[in-house]
Amino acid sequence: MAAKPGIPKGTRDFSPVEMAKRNYIFNTIRDVYHLYGFQQIETPSMEMLSTLMGKYGEEGDKLLFKIQNSGDYFSGITDEELLSRNAAKLASKFCEKGLRYDLTVPFARYVVMHRDEITFPFKRYQIQPVWRADRPQKGRYREFYQCDADVVGSDSLLNEVELMQIVDTVFTRFGIRVCIKINNRKILTGIAEIIGEADKIVDITVAIDKLDKIGLDNVNKELAEKGISEEAIAKLQPIILLSGTNAEKLATLKTVLSGSETGLKGVEESEFILDTLQTMGLKNEIELDLTLARGLNYYTGAIFEVKALDVQIGSITGGGRYDNLTGVFGMAGVSGVGISFGADRIFDVLNQLELYPKEAVNGTQLLFINFGEKEAAFSMGILSKARAAGIRAEIFPDAAKMKKQMSYANVKNIPFVAIVGENEMNEGKAMLKNMENGEQQLVTAEELIGALTK
């Protein structure tokens, strides 16, 4: 008996209807990217592990899917190494490549490799799948699409402003109410400085980034486990729990961080972004959130995260400024900032809120019923004219029973059916049936096209 087929945990198949919904998401995001002057590129699914390792922090490195070398991957490995059962060490010998974890690091590699062909500032977008060896759960998959936009080669904070406008425009088009959260790594660095734990900035940011997930007590416990003093943790509490309007938070931070030049620089950058956006008339809420740290170590300035307001799900968009990312590939001095839409989570949100426009999920608009060879030949002439006019149309390939063909139209949610029998052929027309209300009318090819294109 053949084994029952299956797919890896954390991955999904997508039906034609689901693909129509996904394409609606990709096309909406793509259209907005084009509005802001971004150009599309693609990079390989797999990268050299040397490109990926060390870019996402210790936790991120553990989530990389590694690809086993082809050929004799045991060559060059001693029996002692094999018997040691050291998975990490053996993987470094067995595997030279890995599936990409995100699109930002491959993009940085692309910029370095193609620097002589690129005009800076370079505004690119990329819509491709990424892979993470994470524990699958609701809203978290091992294979998922990201829809990134990045600008490299410019220090201007206008780039951050435009990226937030893109986020606002995309979610307004989707009809999803969101809160755009913003913070700055320089503010977090300043906080670490004033509490006397400047060298523990990574431990602090990784811990407070989990506030929403594990709560304040567990964040404090994790901070203590990382060797941060009780006094420093106590000083951190009012900063983490800072409330009020964005302006009030910024005013408090100017006082709290007065002894940190780096921290004040972060406040200044955040103030510019928030003040500029206030004049742009955003449709969605934007909030300065000091608990937003995003565990990725390469952010150096503004950081962003977007939460849906009407659905319980994790971040659906994120990003930030990463001034030194290309430096790890030998190209220093190239500043970058970017965002990434989590298409799979957006897919789930749109499904839960039933926000897909009808036209986005409807495929075929018109089905011709097949009564036989002569009728099919006549129908093909009208069908060709309909397709030439941009109408998505098809003919049932077999002269099956009428009930079967109408059932096919219903299952596929085809809104119109064209019926061509001997009487219709004699008049050079077709009977057009509206599948929603059952109305029928005898029409010429031109009238049929007019009815479906109006």
Short mmCIF file of N, CA and C in Angstrom, two decimals, residues 53 115 140 158 189 199 422:
data_model
loop_
_atom_site.label_atom_id
_atom_site.label_comp_id
_atom_site.label_asym_id
_atom_site.label_seq_id
_atom_site.Cartn_x
_atom_site.Cartn_y
_atom_site.Cartn_z
N MET A 53 25.02 33.32 7.89
CA MET A 53 25.35 33.12 9.31
C MET A 53 25.87 34.42 9.94
N ARG A 115 27.37 46.46 -7.39
CA ARG A 115 27.55 47.89 -7.07
C ARG A 115 27.86 48.74 -8.30
N ARG A 140 2.36 31.64 12.10
CA ARG A 140 3.81 31.49 11.94
C ARG A 140 4.08 30.23 11.14
N LEU A 158 13.66 61.10 5.06
CA LEU A 158 12.49 61.11 4.18
C LEU A 158 12.19 59.70 3.67
N THR A 189 19.77 52.21 22.78
CA THR A 189 21.19 52.28 23.17
C THR A 189 21.37 53.31 24.28
N ASP A 199 26.96 47.72 27.59
CA ASP A 199 27.48 46.53 26.89
C ASP A 199 26.44 45.43 26.77
N GLU A 422 -29.25 25.07 -31.21
CA GLU A 422 -29.58 25.23 -32.64
C GLU A 422 -30.33 26.54 -32.90
#
